[in-house]
Structure formats: C-alpha cells, structure tokens
Amino acid sequence: MNRKDSFSTRLLSWYRQYGRNDLPWQQNPTVYRVWISEIMLQQTQVRTVIPYYQRFMESFPNVMALAQASLDEVLHLWTGLGYYARARNLHRAAQHIWPHHQGRFPIDLDSLMQLPGIGRSTASAILALTCNQRHAILDGNVTRVLARYHAVSGWPGKAIVKRTLWAIAERHLPSTEVAQYTQAIMDLGATVCTRARPRCDRCPLRNGCKAHARGQQSRFPGARPRKRLPKHRTIFVILQNHGGDVLLERRPLHGIWGGLWSFPECPPGVDVEKWCRATLGCHPETVEYWSMRRHTFSHFHLDITPVHILANDKVPMVDKARVRAWYDRSGYNGLGLPAPVKHLLGVLDDELGEIRHDTHGPLRKAG
C-alpha cells in the first residue's frame, strides 16, 4: 500500500484536524500526569474522568504528594469513580517509586510494568505519549478500531484473539510521530469508531475497513460470552447513636470496596437486633427497614437491604478483623465511601435533618 494512503498516515492526517488536544492531561504531559489519567480512563469515559482527574491533581500534583498521602485521602478522591483497586494500586506504586526510583518514574517498558496496576498497554501508552517511545497500545478503543478494520472475529479477552490484535497494533505503528499516532487512534475509537452507532461517514479509515465494507460494524469486536450475573444479598446496618453519629467500618483491602469505609453488614436471614447485640455490643431502641437497593458489579448483583437502627450510646465492640469508628456528618468528607454508602448517608441526612456535631470531633474510635 502506498505510504500516503497507509493506515497510520490517514489517521495522523485526521488527528491534526479533528483530534482532541484540550484534555487536562495533555497540558504539560509528564509521565506522572499521564499515568494518573491512563489509570482513571481504564473502563471509564473521558467526561466522567475529567473532574476526578482535576481534583486528584490539585491534591496530589506529583508522586511525592501521592506517596505521602494516606489511603483514606486517596480513596476519598476516588469515591464514585469505581474499580477502587485502581486507586489502591496508584497509592502503592507511588510509595514504591518514591524510595526506589528517587521519586522519578522509570521510563523503560519492563520497569514500568512491574509497578502495581500497570499492564502492557498502559505502560506503552504512558511511554508513547510522554517520551514518544515506539510502543503499540491495545486499550478498549484501539481494540475496537483494529478489530473492525481487519474484521478480527472473536472476543478480545481470548488469548488467541488478543495475540492477533497485538500483532496488528505493532504492524500499524509508525516509525515517527508515535505520541500523535497513539492519541489519534484512541481518539478515533472514542469519538468516531464508537461501540454503538459508529460515525463511519467521518472515519478516515472507512476505505479499507472490512467491517464497514460488509456492513457488519456491530459484529466486531466479538462480544464477551454472556453469563447470567449471580445475585448476592446483604444487610447494611445503619447504626446511629443519640448524638447523631453513624458507625462505619473500614473494609478489608482485598475484595469489593477494599479499603473503603462502609456500614457493618449483617448476613441475610439473621435477626438484625440479635446480631447487633452479639456482634456490635449495642442494644437497638428502634429498627426501621428501608427498601432494597441493587448495586451491580461486573460479575454479580448485590441486593442491599438498609436497616436504620437507633441505639443506646454504649460503644460497640471492636473485633480484630476490622476497624470501626463513629462518624458525624463532617467526618464523611475525608473518607473513601462506596457509592451506595454515600447515597444512603445522604438519604439519612435528608430524612433525619441536621445531625448534632459531637464535641469530640468527627472521628471517635469505637471501643
């Protein structure tokens, strides 16, 4: 194929006219700034990420600030963005970089991939966009562009399909203007070659795109094999004392919502009042069941039954597996909270009105 008609040349020409160049992480694109953006953009759309990114960079403008922050501070700024392992990995990576690399990011692919939460495509994107290093990427947008252009069948999560797409990505990578090409192919997937209703009339690659020629854009890439999501149930115990404080506990670092603060959970089918007395060491005075809420993860549905309990002021017991604390409303502002917990705290405030601030401050250890 003639060079001026090649895949990369057409894409770069389109990018110069239509590509995005005003995204926050494109301004002063240091390795640190692009790293934060690439992690936030995993499985999350640009318009959702932008306000989170801006707040995150205001609080943690460099790797030292992130390394020295507490996990609570990091998770608080991540609240609502989901996939919280990403935030924990950012924090762990910063704490590794600061002492082991003198606060400077490694700028070779293998070293970058050894950091928590950084895989091949993410490491390649960071180095291509900031150092113009010649590495192919294969994020969701790029996968869609290449799978359609070459009519690559099958779900990209399968190893054989993934290998095929990586080989194609390497083949199309130009020898120069790697940073621009990397941004261009991501932009094309995000704004033109979209998952639903692709704008093929605006695509610089439509001549030569096999999916377009066949009128089968929706077939590529292949869909993940459908599985019925299982349902799990739990009871959120919204325990409030007479001072208006609410009991929260930090979840284990591993598992869903790892490291975030949530309500104590009572197993379904268990008498909640007896469970509170036995597990939390408190005596409920009033018990109110709220309507069930469903929260869906990528691999299961979680049906949550909130139970609001007004208890006496006896301090609950603390077990060795979790840290529990009483919080007043001002104390929520510095915590990482799962979205359903944040919502329920808002409901609680709306229904019960102003909560009296305790003279001991926002946080009092339980026990």
Coordinates of C-alpha atoms in Angstrom, one line a residue:
M1 CA 0.0 0.0 0.0
N2 CA 1.3 3.4 -0.9
R3 CA 2.7 5.3 2.1
K4 CA 0.5 8.3 1.7
D5 CA -2.6 6.0 1.8
S6 CA -1.4 3.9 4.7
F7 CA -3.4 3.3 7.9
S8 CA -1.2 5.5 10.1
T9 CA -0.8 8.3 7.6
R10 CA -4.5 8.7 7.1
L11 CA -5.1 8.5 10.9
L12 CA -2.4 11.2 11.6
S13 CA -3.9 13.5 9.0
W14 CA -7.3 13.1 10.5
Y15 CA -5.9 13.8 14.0
R16 CA -4.3 17.0 13.0
Q17 CA -7.7 18.3 12.0
Y18 CA -10.1 16.6 14.4
G19 CA -8.2 15.1 17.3
R20 CA -8.6 16.1 20.9
N21 CA -5.9 18.4 22.2
D22 CA -7.5 20.2 25.1
L23 CA -7.8 17.3 27.7
P24 CA -6.3 18.2 31.1
W25 CA -3.6 15.5 31.0
Q26 CA -2.5 16.8 27.6
Q27 CA -1.3 20.0 29.1
N28 CA 2.2 19.5 30.4
P29 CA 2.1 15.8 29.7
T30 CA 4.6 14.5 32.3
V31 CA 4.8 10.8 33.0
Y32 CA 3.1 11.3 36.3
R33 CA 0.2 13.2 34.9
V34 CA -0.4 10.8 32.0
W35 CA -0.1 7.8 34.4
I36 CA -2.9 9.1 36.6
S37 CA -5.1 9.8 33.5
E38 CA -4.4 6.4 32.0
I39 CA -5.4 4.6 35.2
M40 CA -8.5 6.6 35.6
L41 CA -9.5 6.1 32.0
Q42 CA -9.5 2.3 32.3
Q43 CA -13.1 1.2 31.8
T44 CA -14.2 4.8 32.4
Q45 CA -15.3 7.5 29.9
V46 CA -13.4 10.8 29.5
R47 CA -16.2 13.0 30.5
T48 CA -16.6 11.1 33.8
V49 CA -12.8 11.2 34.5
I50 CA -12.1 14.9 33.9
P51 CA -13.5 16.3 37.2
Y52 CA -12.0 13.4 39.2
Y53 CA -8.6 14.0 37.5
Q54 CA -8.6 17.7 38.2
R55 CA -9.4 17.2 41.9
F56 CA -6.8 14.5 42.2
M57 CA -4.1 16.6 40.6
E58 CA -5.0 19.5 42.8
S59 CA -4.5 17.3 45.9
F60 CA -1.6 15.2 44.6
P61 CA 0.3 17.2 42.0
N62 CA 3.3 14.9 42.0
V63 CA 4.4 11.4 43.0
M64 CA 5.8 12.6 46.4
A65 CA 2.4 14.1 47.4
L66 CA 0.7 10.9 46.4
A67 CA 3.2 8.7 48.2
Q68 CA 2.9 10.7 51.4
A69 CA -0.9 10.8 51.4
S70 CA -3.0 8.4 53.4
L71 CA -5.0 5.7 51.7
D72 CA -8.2 7.3 53.1
E73 CA -7.3 10.6 51.3
V74 CA -6.7 8.8 48.0
L75 CA -9.9 6.7 48.2
H76 CA -11.9 9.7 49.2
L77 CA -11.0 11.5 46.0
W78 CA -11.8 8.3 44.1
T79 CA -15.3 7.9 45.6
G80 CA -17.8 7.3 42.8
L81 CA -15.3 6.5 40.1
G82 CA -15.4 2.8 40.8
Y83 CA -12.9 0.0 40.4
Y84 CA -11.2 1.0 43.6
A85 CA -8.3 -1.4 43.1
R86 CA -7.0 1.2 40.6
A87 CA -6.7 3.8 43.4
R88 CA -5.0 1.4 45.8
N89 CA -2.5 0.4 43.1
L90 CA -1.8 4.1 42.3
H91 CA -1.0 4.6 46.0
R92 CA 1.2 1.5 46.3
A93 CA 3.0 2.4 43.1
A94 CA 3.8 5.9 44.3
Q95 CA 5.1 4.6 47.6
H96 CA 7.4 2.2 45.7
I97 CA 8.6 4.9 43.2
W98 CA 9.5 7.4 45.9
P99 CA 12.2 5.4 47.7
H100 CA 13.3 3.1 44.9
H101 CA 13.5 5.5 42.0
Q102 CA 14.2 8.7 43.8
G103 CA 10.7 9.9 43.1
R104 CA 11.2 9.6 39.3
F105 CA 9.2 7.3 37.1
P106 CA 11.1 4.5 35.4
I107 CA 10.9 5.2 31.6
D108 CA 11.5 1.7 30.3
L109 CA 8.7 -0.6 29.5
D110 CA 9.7 -3.6 31.7
S111 CA 10.3 -1.5 34.8
L112 CA 7.0 0.4 34.3
M113 CA 5.1 -2.9 34.0
Q114 CA 6.5 -4.1 37.3
L115 CA 4.6 -1.3 39.2
P116 CA 1.2 -2.2 40.6
G117 CA -1.8 -1.8 38.3
I118 CA 0.3 -1.1 35.1
G119 CA -0.1 -3.6 32.3
R120 CA 1.5 -3.7 28.9
S121 CA -1.0 -1.4 27.1
T122 CA -1.0 1.2 30.0
A123 CA 2.8 1.2 30.2
S124 CA 3.1 1.6 26.4
A125 CA 0.6 4.4 26.3
I126 CA 2.5 6.3 29.1
L127 CA 5.8 6.0 27.3
A128 CA 4.4 6.7 23.8
L129 CA 2.6 9.8 24.9
T130 CA 5.3 11.3 27.1
C131 CA 8.5 10.1 25.7
N132 CA 7.5 9.3 22.1
Q133 CA 8.8 5.8 22.6
R134 CA 7.7 3.3 19.9
H135 CA 5.3 1.0 21.7
A136 CA 1.9 -0.2 20.4
I137 CA -1.1 0.1 22.7
L138 CA -4.3 -2.0 22.9
D139 CA -6.9 -0.4 25.1
G140 CA -10.6 -0.8 24.5
N141 CA -10.9 1.9 21.9
V142 CA -7.9 0.7 19.9
T143 CA -9.2 -2.9 20.1
R144 CA -12.5 -1.8 18.5
V145 CA -10.8 0.2 15.7
L146 CA -8.4 -2.6 14.8
A147 CA -11.0 -5.4 15.1
R148 CA -13.4 -3.6 12.8
Y149 CA -10.7 -2.5 10.3
H150 CA -9.4 -6.1 9.9
A151 CA -12.7 -7.9 10.8
V152 CA -11.0 -9.9 13.6
S153 CA -13.6 -12.3 14.9
G154 CA -13.9 -13.4 18.5
W155 CA -13.9 -11.9 21.9
P156 CA -10.7 -9.9 22.5
G157 CA -10.4 -11.5 26.0
K158 CA -9.5 -14.8 24.4
A159 CA -5.7 -15.3 24.2
I160 CA -5.6 -16.1 20.5
V161 CA -7.7 -13.1 19.6
K162 CA -5.6 -10.8 21.8
R163 CA -2.4 -12.1 20.2
T164 CA -3.7 -11.4 16.8
L165 CA -4.7 -7.8 17.7
W166 CA -1.4 -7.1 19.4
A167 CA 0.4 -8.2 16.2
I168 CA -1.8 -5.9 14.1
A169 CA -1.2 -3.0 16.5
E170 CA 2.5 -3.5 16.2
R171 CA 2.3 -3.6 12.4
H172 CA 0.4 -0.3 12.1
L173 CA 2.7 1.6 14.5
P174 CA 4.6 4.3 12.5
S175 CA 8.3 4.9 13.0
T176 CA 7.8 8.6 13.8
E177 CA 5.1 10.7 15.5
V178 CA 4.3 7.9 17.8
A179 CA 2.8 10.1 20.5
Q180 CA 0.4 11.8 18.0
Y181 CA -0.5 8.4 16.4
T182 CA -1.2 6.9 19.9
Q183 CA -3.5 9.8 20.8
A184 CA -5.1 9.6 17.3
I185 CA -6.1 6.0 17.4
M186 CA -7.5 6.4 20.9
D187 CA -9.4 9.5 19.8
L188 CA -10.8 7.7 16.8
G189 CA -12.2 4.9 18.9
A190 CA -13.6 7.3 21.5
T191 CA -15.3 9.8 19.1
V192 CA -15.9 8.1 15.7
C193 CA -15.5 4.3 15.9
T194 CA -17.8 4.1 18.9
R195 CA -19.3 0.9 20.3
A196 CA -22.8 1.9 19.3
R197 CA -23.7 3.9 16.1
P198 CA -20.2 4.4 14.8
R199 CA -19.8 7.5 12.6
C200 CA -18.3 5.8 9.6
D201 CA -19.0 8.8 7.3
R202 CA -16.5 10.7 9.4
C203 CA -13.9 8.0 9.6
P204 CA -10.6 8.4 7.8
L205 CA -10.2 4.6 7.7
R206 CA -13.5 3.7 6.2
N207 CA -11.9 2.8 2.8
G208 CA -10.2 -0.4 3.7
C209 CA -12.3 -1.2 6.8
K210 CA -13.6 -4.7 6.3
A211 CA -16.4 -4.4 8.9
H212 CA -17.7 -1.2 7.1
A213 CA -17.5 -2.9 3.7
R214 CA -19.6 -5.8 5.0
G215 CA -22.0 -3.6 6.9
Q216 CA -21.1 -5.6 10.0
Q217 CA -19.7 -3.0 12.3
S218 CA -21.7 -4.3 15.3
R219 CA -20.1 -7.8 14.9
F220 CA -16.6 -6.5 15.8
P221 CA -15.1 -6.9 18.2
G222 CA -16.8 -10.0 19.3
A223 CA -18.8 -9.8 22.5
R224 CA -17.8 -11.4 25.8
P225 CA -19.7 -14.7 26.2
R226 CA -22.8 -13.8 28.1
K227 CA -23.3 -15.2 31.6
R228 CA -26.1 -14.6 33.9
L229 CA -24.9 -12.5 36.8
P230 CA -25.4 -14.2 40.2
K231 CA -27.2 -12.3 42.9
H232 CA -25.9 -11.8 46.4
R233 CA -27.7 -10.3 49.3
T234 CA -26.6 -8.3 52.3
I235 CA -28.0 -6.1 55.1
F236 CA -26.4 -2.7 55.7
V237 CA -26.7 -1.8 59.4
I238 CA -27.0 2.0 59.6
L239 CA -26.4 2.3 63.3
Q240 CA -26.9 5.7 64.8
N241 CA -26.5 6.8 68.4
H242 CA -28.3 9.6 70.2
G243 CA -25.6 12.1 69.4
G244 CA -26.4 11.6 65.7
D245 CA -23.1 9.8 64.9
V246 CA -23.1 6.8 62.5
L247 CA -21.0 3.7 62.8
L248 CA -18.7 2.9 59.9
E249 CA -16.1 0.3 59.4
R250 CA -13.1 0.0 57.1
R251 CA -13.4 -2.9 54.7
P252 CA -10.5 -5.3 54.2
L253 CA -8.1 -4.2 51.5
H254 CA -8.9 -7.3 49.4
G255 CA -12.3 -7.9 47.9
I256 CA -15.1 -5.4 46.9
W257 CA -14.6 -1.8 48.0
G258 CA -11.3 -2.7 49.5
G259 CA -10.0 -0.1 52.0
L260 CA -13.2 2.0 51.8
W261 CA -15.5 2.8 54.8
S262 CA -18.9 1.2 54.8
F263 CA -21.7 0.1 57.1
P264 CA -21.4 -3.0 59.2
E265 CA -23.0 -5.9 57.3
C266 CA -25.4 -8.4 58.8
P267 CA -25.9 -11.7 56.9
P268 CA -29.3 -12.1 55.3
G269 CA -31.8 -14.2 57.2
V270 CA -30.3 -13.3 60.6
D271 CA -32.3 -11.4 63.2
V272 CA -30.7 -7.9 63.0
E273 CA -31.4 -7.0 66.6
K274 CA -29.8 -10.1 68.0
W275 CA -26.9 -9.7 65.5
C276 CA -26.3 -6.1 66.8
R277 CA -26.3 -7.2 70.4
A278 CA -23.9 -10.1 69.7
T279 CA -21.6 -8.5 67.2
L280 CA -21.7 -4.8 67.8
G281 CA -22.4 -4.9 71.6
C282 CA -25.3 -2.4 71.3
H283 CA -29.0 -2.6 72.1
P284 CA -31.3 -1.3 69.4
E285 CA -34.1 1.0 70.5
T286 CA -35.8 1.4 67.1
V287 CA -35.3 -0.7 64.0
E288 CA -36.5 0.6 60.5
Y289 CA -36.2 -1.5 57.3
W290 CA -35.7 0.6 54.2
S291 CA -36.4 -0.5 50.7
M292 CA -33.9 -2.8 49.0
R293 CA -31.3 -1.3 46.6
R294 CA -29.4 -3.1 43.9
H295 CA -25.8 -2.3 43.1
T296 CA -24.3 -4.1 40.1
F297 CA -20.7 -5.1 39.8
S298 CA -19.1 -6.5 36.7
H299 CA -19.5 -10.1 38.0
F300 CA -22.6 -10.0 40.3
H301 CA -25.6 -8.1 41.5
L302 CA -25.6 -7.0 45.2
D303 CA -29.1 -6.6 46.7
I304 CA -28.7 -4.3 49.7
T305 CA -31.3 -4.0 52.4
P306 CA -30.6 -1.0 54.6
V307 CA -31.7 -1.2 58.2
H308 CA -31.6 2.0 60.2
I309 CA -31.1 1.4 63.9
L310 CA -31.2 4.0 66.7
A311 CA -29.2 2.5 69.5
N312 CA -28.2 3.5 73.0
D313 CA -24.8 5.2 73.5
K314 CA -23.0 2.0 74.5
V315 CA -19.9 1.8 72.4
P316 CA -19.9 -1.2 70.1
M317 CA -17.3 -4.0 70.5
V318 CA -14.4 -4.0 68.1
D319 CA -13.2 -7.2 66.6
K320 CA -9.6 -7.8 65.4
A321 CA -10.5 -8.1 61.7
R322 CA -11.9 -4.6 61.2
V323 CA -11.5 -1.0 62.4
R324 CA -14.8 0.6 63.4
A325 CA -15.4 4.3 64.2
W326 CA -18.2 6.7 64.9
Y327 CA -18.6 9.5 62.4
D328 CA -20.6 12.6 62.4
R329 CA -21.5 14.3 59.1
S330 CA -18.3 16.3 58.8
G331 CA -16.3 13.2 59.2
Y332 CA -17.6 11.8 55.9
N333 CA -15.7 14.4 53.9
G334 CA -12.3 12.8 54.3
L335 CA -13.3 9.2 53.7
G336 CA -13.4 6.8 50.7
L337 CA -17.0 5.7 50.5
P338 CA -18.7 3.2 48.1
A339 CA -21.3 4.9 46.0
P340 CA -24.3 3.1 47.8
V341 CA -22.9 4.1 51.2
K342 CA -22.5 7.7 50.1
H343 CA -26.1 7.7 48.8
L344 CA -27.5 6.2 51.9
L345 CA -25.8 8.7 54.2
G346 CA -27.3 11.4 52.0
V347 CA -30.7 9.8 52.5
L348 CA -30.1 9.6 56.2
D349 CA -29.3 13.3 56.4
D350 CA -32.4 14.2 54.3
E351 CA -34.7 12.1 56.5
L352 CA -33.4 12.9 59.9
G353 CA -32.4 16.5 59.3
E354 CA -29.4 18.2 60.8
I355 CA -27.2 15.9 62.9
R356 CA -25.7 17.4 66.1
H357 CA -21.9 17.7 65.8
D358 CA -20.2 15.9 68.6
T359 CA -17.8 17.9 70.7
H360 CA -15.2 15.1 70.4
G361 CA -14.8 15.8 66.6
P362 CA -15.7 13.8 63.5
L363 CA -13.9 10.6 64.5
R364 CA -14.0 8.6 67.6
K365 CA -12.6 5.1 67.7
A366 CA -15.2 2.5 68.7
G367 CA -14.2 0.5 71.7

